[in-house]
Amino acid sequence: MSPGPRHATDGTAARPAARLRFGYGTNGLADLRLDDALALLADLGYDGAGLTLDHMHLDPLAPDLAARTRRVAHRLDALGLGVTVETGARYVLDPRRKHGPSLLDPDPDDRARRAGLLTRAVQVAADLGAHAVHCFSGTVPADTDEETAWKRLTEALGPVLDAATTAGVQLAVEPEPGHLLATLADFHRLRGALGDPALLGLTLDIGHCQCLEPLPPADCVRAAAPWLRHVQIEDMRRGVHEHLPFGSGEIDFPPVLAALADTGYQGLTVVELPRHSHAGPHFAEHSLSFLRDASQAAVSRPTAPGTPAPPSTASVPTAPSIPAPPPTGPPHGEPSATPEGSSTP
């Protein structure tokens, strides 16, 4: 028999324990070989990885992709890791233009190249047994009006959704600050324009919620719950799109994790620190420690029976912040915290 509700000393019911599954993005371990990165995450106790398809990690454009994907699938299985496929590699399609080409480019052939990469990612995800494929809209090109950009986006996603439907893989679109699709409201606009396809879901980045959504992050989680297919997580400050280690920003994480657990979300919650690869193993270790502490704090926060979880507030995290990495610092004088700007880091 399962135990009944636990109670705090004041007689209110404590939040029941919930099991979230934590992952770490391989774009934050770019200085490691993929095999080594996956072994590190398994050794640390992560449940999975957010695998960014890039030239250093399962290059989606190199020869023998199917065979290489099978080998990674066996590796993930041997390590007991789940996976979500992410498509935010900076220069995988164009070595000179960050995140180019996009689904919004004026040239239809360029849009088709991005759609082709996403279609390939869907097949990789199917072969890996991944929970979802993450993607984003891109920024609106110069001299392109918003209505034209939305038309391009919906048309370019058509073949990608067809591939996802054939493969039975969830497509998880991420609202990204500075992009055409930047907010939860924009996601719903896309969903409506496409006729609410069954396999079109949402990637929710908790930091982005803090950055620009009108609701607090925990309330964003609750609002997004029916469409939630993938979660990225890091610290952030209001109005500044800069992915920060936990404890360096403004987010109160226990309410966020409580909200995620309350929704019944079963996918990975993936730490997204792509600009901290110079100390990736350090941040991977301390991020998991932080999230476990914040999860325990979420469980311990009492609520009166039958009442919703308390709303999130933008405050200093209750869990201890992550200590600074070893003093080796970023390579070649690279700044340790560079603003992310208006596109996916």
Short mmCIF file of C-alpha atoms in Angstrom, two decimals:
data_model
loop_
_atom_site.label_atom_id
_atom_site.label_comp_id
_atom_site.label_asym_id
_atom_site.label_seq_id
_atom_site.Cartn_x
_atom_site.Cartn_y
_atom_site.Cartn_z
CA MET A 1 0.00 0.00 0.00
CA SER A 2 1.32 3.44 -0.86
CA PRO A 3 1.71 5.89 2.03
CA GLY A 4 -0.91 8.59 2.54
CA PRO A 5 -0.19 12.31 2.33
CA ARG A 6 2.65 13.51 4.47
CA HIS A 7 1.94 16.47 6.72
CA ALA A 8 3.96 19.46 7.78
CA THR A 9 4.17 20.35 11.47
CA ASP A 10 1.46 23.01 11.03
CA GLY A 11 -1.04 20.39 9.85
CA THR A 12 -0.98 21.27 6.16
CA ALA A 13 -0.29 18.57 3.59
CA ALA A 14 3.25 18.47 2.19
CA ARG A 15 3.62 18.17 -1.56
CA PRO A 16 3.90 14.50 -2.62
CA ALA A 17 7.25 13.48 -4.02
CA ALA A 18 7.44 13.50 -7.81
CA ARG A 19 10.12 12.11 -10.09
CA LEU A 20 11.43 14.51 -12.70
CA ARG A 21 13.95 13.29 -15.26
CA PHE A 22 16.97 15.55 -15.68
CA GLY A 23 19.26 15.77 -18.69
CA TYR A 24 22.14 17.94 -19.83
CA GLY A 25 22.55 19.46 -23.27
CA THR A 26 25.49 18.15 -25.28
CA ASN A 27 25.91 21.67 -26.68
CA GLY A 28 27.25 22.46 -23.20
CA LEU A 29 29.79 19.64 -23.52
CA ALA A 30 31.11 20.57 -26.96
CA ASP A 31 34.74 20.06 -25.94
CA LEU A 32 34.08 16.39 -25.18
CA ARG A 33 33.71 13.53 -27.62
CA LEU A 34 30.09 12.37 -27.67
CA ASP A 35 30.91 8.99 -26.11
CA ASP A 36 32.78 10.73 -23.30
CA ALA A 37 29.98 13.27 -22.80
CA LEU A 38 27.35 10.55 -22.52
CA ALA A 39 29.51 8.52 -20.11
CA LEU A 40 29.99 11.62 -17.95
CA LEU A 41 26.25 12.24 -17.74
CA ALA A 42 25.55 8.62 -16.84
CA ASP A 43 28.27 8.62 -14.18
CA LEU A 44 26.89 11.82 -12.64
CA GLY A 45 23.41 10.31 -12.43
CA TYR A 46 21.57 12.16 -15.19
CA ASP A 47 18.55 10.49 -16.76
CA GLY A 48 19.34 11.57 -20.30
CA ALA A 49 20.82 14.03 -22.75
CA GLY A 50 19.60 16.78 -25.00
CA LEU A 51 21.58 15.74 -28.08
CA THR A 52 22.35 18.67 -30.39
CA LEU A 53 23.13 17.36 -33.87
CA ASP A 54 26.35 19.16 -34.78
CA HIS A 55 29.62 18.58 -36.58
CA MET A 56 31.26 17.34 -33.34
CA HIS A 57 28.30 15.27 -32.08
CA LEU A 58 26.49 12.95 -34.50
CA ASP A 59 26.98 15.21 -37.51
CA PRO A 60 23.67 15.06 -39.43
CA LEU A 61 25.36 15.90 -42.75
CA ALA A 62 28.31 13.48 -42.64
CA PRO A 63 28.24 10.10 -44.41
CA ASP A 64 26.78 6.93 -42.87
CA LEU A 65 24.35 8.78 -40.60
CA ALA A 66 22.11 5.73 -40.10
CA ALA A 67 25.03 3.53 -39.01
CA ARG A 68 26.42 6.21 -36.70
CA THR A 69 22.97 6.76 -35.23
CA ARG A 70 22.60 3.04 -34.49
CA ARG A 71 25.89 3.11 -32.61
CA VAL A 72 24.77 6.09 -30.53
CA ALA A 73 21.46 4.35 -29.84
CA HIS A 74 23.33 1.31 -28.50
CA ARG A 75 25.52 3.59 -26.39
CA LEU A 76 22.53 5.38 -24.89
CA ASP A 77 20.86 2.08 -24.16
CA ALA A 78 23.98 0.65 -22.50
CA LEU A 79 24.27 3.75 -20.30
CA GLY A 80 20.56 3.84 -19.47
CA LEU A 81 20.10 7.35 -20.85
CA GLY A 82 17.04 8.83 -22.49
CA VAL A 83 17.43 11.42 -25.23
CA THR A 84 15.77 14.36 -26.93
CA VAL A 85 17.15 15.52 -30.29
CA GLU A 86 17.92 19.24 -30.44
CA THR A 87 18.61 21.24 -33.60
CA GLY A 88 20.17 24.45 -32.32
CA ALA A 89 23.67 23.94 -33.72
CA ARG A 90 25.07 27.33 -34.68
CA TYR A 91 26.88 26.62 -37.95
CA VAL A 92 25.91 23.13 -39.02
CA LEU A 93 24.29 24.35 -42.28
CA ASP A 94 26.20 27.55 -42.97
CA PRO A 95 29.77 27.99 -41.68
CA ARG A 96 29.50 31.79 -41.87
CA ARG A 97 25.98 32.58 -40.69
CA LYS A 98 24.85 31.64 -37.19
CA HIS A 99 21.69 29.49 -37.32
CA GLY A 100 21.43 30.06 -41.04
CA PRO A 101 19.59 29.38 -43.16
CA SER A 102 16.30 29.47 -41.25
CA LEU A 103 12.71 28.54 -41.99
CA LEU A 104 12.06 32.23 -42.70
CA ASP A 105 14.74 32.95 -45.32
CA PRO A 106 13.62 34.69 -48.53
CA ASP A 107 15.20 32.02 -50.74
CA PRO A 108 12.90 28.96 -50.87
CA ASP A 109 15.90 26.70 -51.43
CA ASP A 110 17.44 27.97 -48.20
CA ARG A 111 14.20 27.36 -46.31
CA ALA A 112 14.15 23.87 -47.79
CA ARG A 113 17.67 23.23 -46.49
CA ARG A 114 16.58 24.01 -42.93
CA ALA A 115 13.42 21.94 -43.32
CA GLY A 116 15.57 19.12 -44.70
CA LEU A 117 17.80 19.23 -41.62
CA LEU A 118 14.73 19.03 -39.37
CA THR A 119 13.35 16.13 -41.39
CA ARG A 120 16.67 14.35 -41.01
CA ALA A 121 16.59 15.07 -37.28
CA VAL A 122 13.16 13.46 -37.08
CA GLN A 123 14.56 10.26 -38.57
CA VAL A 124 17.52 10.35 -36.19
CA ALA A 125 15.10 10.79 -33.30
CA ALA A 126 13.04 7.81 -34.45
CA ASP A 127 16.17 5.67 -34.72
CA LEU A 128 17.35 6.75 -31.25
CA GLY A 129 13.96 6.27 -29.63
CA ALA A 130 14.02 9.96 -28.68
CA HIS A 131 11.06 11.56 -26.97
CA ALA A 132 10.92 14.58 -29.27
CA VAL A 133 12.74 16.77 -31.79
CA HIS A 134 13.30 20.39 -30.77
CA CYS A 135 13.29 23.24 -33.30
CA PHE A 136 12.69 27.01 -33.54
CA SER A 137 11.47 29.55 -36.09
CA GLY A 138 14.50 31.78 -36.63
CA THR A 139 14.68 35.58 -36.73
CA VAL A 140 12.72 37.63 -39.23
CA PRO A 141 15.02 38.60 -42.14
CA ALA A 142 15.52 42.22 -43.06
CA ASP A 143 12.90 43.62 -45.43
CA THR A 144 10.46 40.82 -44.55
CA ASP A 145 7.11 41.75 -43.02
CA GLU A 146 5.67 39.67 -40.20
CA GLU A 147 2.78 38.21 -42.16
CA THR A 148 5.15 36.98 -44.87
CA ALA A 149 7.40 35.46 -42.21
CA TRP A 150 4.50 33.57 -40.65
CA LYS A 151 3.45 32.28 -44.07
CA ARG A 152 6.97 31.01 -44.74
CA LEU A 153 7.14 29.34 -41.34
CA THR A 154 3.90 27.43 -41.69
CA GLU A 155 4.72 26.32 -45.23
CA ALA A 156 8.27 25.24 -44.37
CA LEU A 157 7.10 23.17 -41.39
CA GLY A 158 4.65 21.21 -43.54
CA PRO A 159 7.09 18.51 -44.76
CA VAL A 160 8.69 18.34 -41.32
CA LEU A 161 5.34 17.60 -39.72
CA ASP A 162 4.63 15.02 -42.41
CA ALA A 163 7.91 13.29 -41.56
CA ALA A 164 7.13 13.48 -37.84
CA THR A 165 3.72 11.96 -38.41
CA THR A 166 5.18 9.11 -40.46
CA ALA A 167 7.87 8.44 -37.85
CA GLY A 168 5.58 8.94 -34.85
CA VAL A 169 7.94 11.53 -33.36
CA GLN A 170 6.86 14.64 -31.48
CA LEU A 171 8.01 17.98 -32.93
CA ALA A 172 8.64 20.46 -30.10
CA VAL A 173 8.85 24.11 -31.21
CA GLU A 174 10.70 26.47 -28.89
CA PRO A 175 9.69 30.12 -28.34
CA GLU A 176 13.00 31.97 -28.57
CA PRO A 177 13.63 35.61 -27.58
CA GLY A 178 14.16 37.75 -30.68
CA HIS A 179 12.69 35.15 -33.04
CA LEU A 180 9.42 35.35 -34.97
CA LEU A 181 8.03 32.72 -32.61
CA ALA A 182 9.17 34.22 -29.31
CA THR A 183 6.39 33.57 -26.78
CA LEU A 184 3.78 31.04 -25.74
CA ALA A 185 1.18 33.18 -27.51
CA ASP A 186 3.21 32.85 -30.72
CA PHE A 187 3.28 29.07 -30.30
CA HIS A 188 -0.51 29.02 -30.14
CA ARG A 189 -0.66 31.19 -33.25
CA LEU A 190 1.45 28.63 -35.11
CA ARG A 191 -0.58 25.74 -33.76
CA GLY A 192 -3.79 27.36 -34.96
CA ALA A 193 -2.36 28.23 -38.38
CA LEU A 194 -1.35 24.60 -38.90
CA GLY A 195 -4.68 23.19 -37.76
CA ASP A 196 -3.47 21.92 -34.38
CA PRO A 197 -1.57 18.85 -35.65
CA ALA A 198 -1.34 16.07 -33.09
CA LEU A 199 2.45 15.83 -33.18
CA LEU A 200 3.14 19.57 -32.89
CA GLY A 201 4.18 20.30 -29.31
CA LEU A 202 6.17 22.79 -27.33
CA THR A 203 9.71 23.14 -26.03
CA LEU A 204 9.51 25.35 -22.94
CA ASP A 205 12.74 27.04 -21.89
CA ILE A 206 12.36 28.10 -18.25
CA GLY A 207 14.92 30.88 -18.60
CA HIS A 208 13.05 32.32 -21.55
CA CYS A 209 9.91 32.46 -19.42
CA GLN A 210 11.79 34.57 -16.89
CA CYS A 211 13.26 36.69 -19.68
CA LEU A 212 10.10 37.84 -21.44
CA GLU A 213 6.84 36.04 -20.63
CA PRO A 214 4.18 38.02 -18.73
CA LEU A 215 3.57 35.09 -16.36
CA PRO A 216 6.09 33.84 -13.77
CA PRO A 217 7.94 30.68 -14.90
CA ALA A 218 5.93 28.27 -12.74
CA ASP A 219 2.69 29.68 -14.13
CA CYS A 220 4.09 29.34 -17.67
CA VAL A 221 4.64 25.65 -16.97
CA ARG A 222 1.02 25.21 -15.90
CA ALA A 223 -0.28 27.18 -18.89
CA ALA A 224 1.87 25.14 -21.30
CA ALA A 225 1.17 21.73 -19.76
CA PRO A 226 -1.17 20.31 -22.45
CA TRP A 227 1.42 20.90 -25.19
CA LEU A 228 4.64 20.32 -23.24
CA ARG A 229 6.97 17.90 -25.04
CA HIS A 230 10.45 19.11 -24.04
CA VAL A 231 11.85 21.36 -21.30
CA GLN A 232 15.10 23.29 -21.19
CA ILE A 233 16.25 24.85 -17.94
CA GLU A 234 18.84 27.35 -16.73
CA ASP A 235 18.88 30.56 -14.73
CA MET A 236 18.15 33.95 -16.32
CA ARG A 237 17.31 37.57 -15.52
CA ARG A 238 14.27 39.52 -16.60
CA GLY A 239 14.77 41.17 -19.99
CA VAL A 240 18.24 39.71 -20.60
CA HIS A 241 18.60 36.67 -22.86
CA GLU A 242 21.69 35.20 -21.23
CA HIS A 243 21.78 31.55 -20.15
CA LEU A 244 23.22 31.50 -16.62
CA PRO A 245 24.32 28.74 -14.24
CA PHE A 246 21.82 28.03 -11.48
CA GLY A 247 21.97 30.58 -8.68
CA SER A 248 23.32 33.33 -10.95
CA GLY A 249 19.96 34.73 -12.03
CA GLU A 250 16.53 35.53 -10.62
CA ILE A 251 14.49 32.34 -10.93
CA ASP A 252 12.98 30.65 -7.86
CA PHE A 253 13.33 27.02 -8.95
CA PRO A 254 11.40 24.94 -6.39
CA PRO A 255 8.01 26.30 -7.56
CA VAL A 256 9.01 25.68 -11.19
CA LEU A 257 9.97 22.07 -10.54
CA ALA A 258 6.85 21.56 -8.43
CA ALA A 259 4.73 22.84 -11.30
CA LEU A 260 6.48 20.49 -13.73
CA ALA A 261 5.90 17.53 -11.44
CA ASP A 262 2.27 18.50 -10.94
CA THR A 263 1.64 18.50 -14.71
CA GLY A 264 2.78 14.87 -14.96
CA TYR A 265 5.42 15.81 -17.55
CA GLN A 266 7.38 12.66 -18.48
CA GLY A 267 10.04 14.03 -20.83
CA LEU A 268 13.53 15.23 -20.02
CA THR A 269 14.24 18.54 -18.29
CA VAL A 270 17.53 19.46 -19.94
CA VAL A 271 20.10 21.93 -18.58
CA GLU A 272 20.93 24.41 -21.35
CA LEU A 273 24.36 26.04 -20.84
CA PRO A 274 25.94 26.10 -24.32
CA ARG A 275 28.33 28.94 -23.51
CA HIS A 276 29.86 27.08 -20.58
CA SER A 277 31.44 24.20 -22.47
CA HIS A 278 34.90 25.35 -21.38
CA ALA A 279 33.95 23.96 -17.93
CA GLY A 280 31.21 21.57 -19.04
CA PRO A 281 31.93 18.69 -16.64
CA HIS A 282 31.99 21.11 -13.71
CA PHE A 283 28.67 22.72 -14.60
CA ALA A 284 27.08 19.35 -15.39
CA GLU A 285 27.96 18.07 -11.93
CA HIS A 286 26.82 21.12 -10.02
CA SER A 287 23.68 21.64 -12.10
CA LEU A 288 22.39 18.20 -11.17
CA SER A 289 23.17 18.81 -7.50
CA PHE A 290 21.27 22.12 -7.65
CA LEU A 291 18.25 20.59 -9.38
CA ARG A 292 18.06 17.73 -6.89
CA ASP A 293 18.19 20.17 -3.98
CA ALA A 294 15.54 22.36 -5.61
CA SER A 295 13.36 19.30 -6.23
CA GLN A 296 13.62 18.33 -2.59
CA ALA A 297 12.74 21.89 -1.58
CA ALA A 298 9.69 21.68 -3.85
CA VAL A 299 8.56 18.47 -2.17
CA SER A 300 9.03 19.99 1.27
CA ARG A 301 7.03 23.16 0.62
CA PRO A 302 3.67 22.63 2.37
CA THR A 303 0.37 23.51 0.76
CA ALA A 304 -3.08 23.40 2.28
CA PRO A 305 -5.13 20.38 1.10
CA GLY A 306 -6.95 21.04 -2.15
CA THR A 307 -5.14 24.28 -2.96
CA PRO A 308 -2.90 24.91 -5.97
CA ALA A 309 0.84 25.20 -5.65
CA PRO A 310 2.05 28.68 -4.72
CA PRO A 311 2.86 30.95 -7.68
CA SER A 312 6.45 31.41 -8.75
CA THR A 313 8.22 34.65 -7.93
CA ALA A 314 11.40 36.09 -9.37
CA SER A 315 13.67 35.78 -6.37
CA VAL A 316 17.07 34.44 -5.51
CA PRO A 317 16.93 30.60 -5.61
CA THR A 318 16.46 28.89 -2.27
CA ALA A 319 18.87 26.11 -3.20
CA PRO A 320 22.58 26.92 -2.88
CA SER A 321 24.13 28.53 -5.93
CA ILE A 322 26.74 26.74 -7.99
CA PRO A 323 30.32 27.53 -7.02
CA ALA A 324 32.66 28.99 -9.59
CA PRO A 325 34.43 26.52 -11.90
CA PRO A 326 38.08 25.70 -11.45
CA PRO A 327 40.31 28.72 -12.21
CA THR A 328 41.39 27.50 -15.61
CA GLY A 329 38.76 29.84 -17.14
CA PRO A 330 37.49 29.99 -20.71
CA PRO A 331 39.99 29.18 -23.46
CA HIS A 332 41.95 31.95 -25.17
CA GLY A 333 40.41 34.73 -23.09
CA GLU A 334 36.82 34.01 -24.10
CA PRO A 335 34.41 35.91 -21.81
CA SER A 336 32.70 33.66 -19.28
CA ALA A 337 29.30 35.31 -19.69
CA THR A 338 28.42 36.81 -23.06
CA PRO A 339 24.86 38.04 -23.68
CA GLU A 340 23.01 35.55 -25.86
CA GLY A 341 21.43 38.23 -28.02
CA SER A 342 18.33 37.48 -30.04
CA SER A 343 18.93 33.98 -31.30
CA THR A 344 19.31 30.53 -29.85
CA PRO A 345 22.69 30.28 -28.09
#
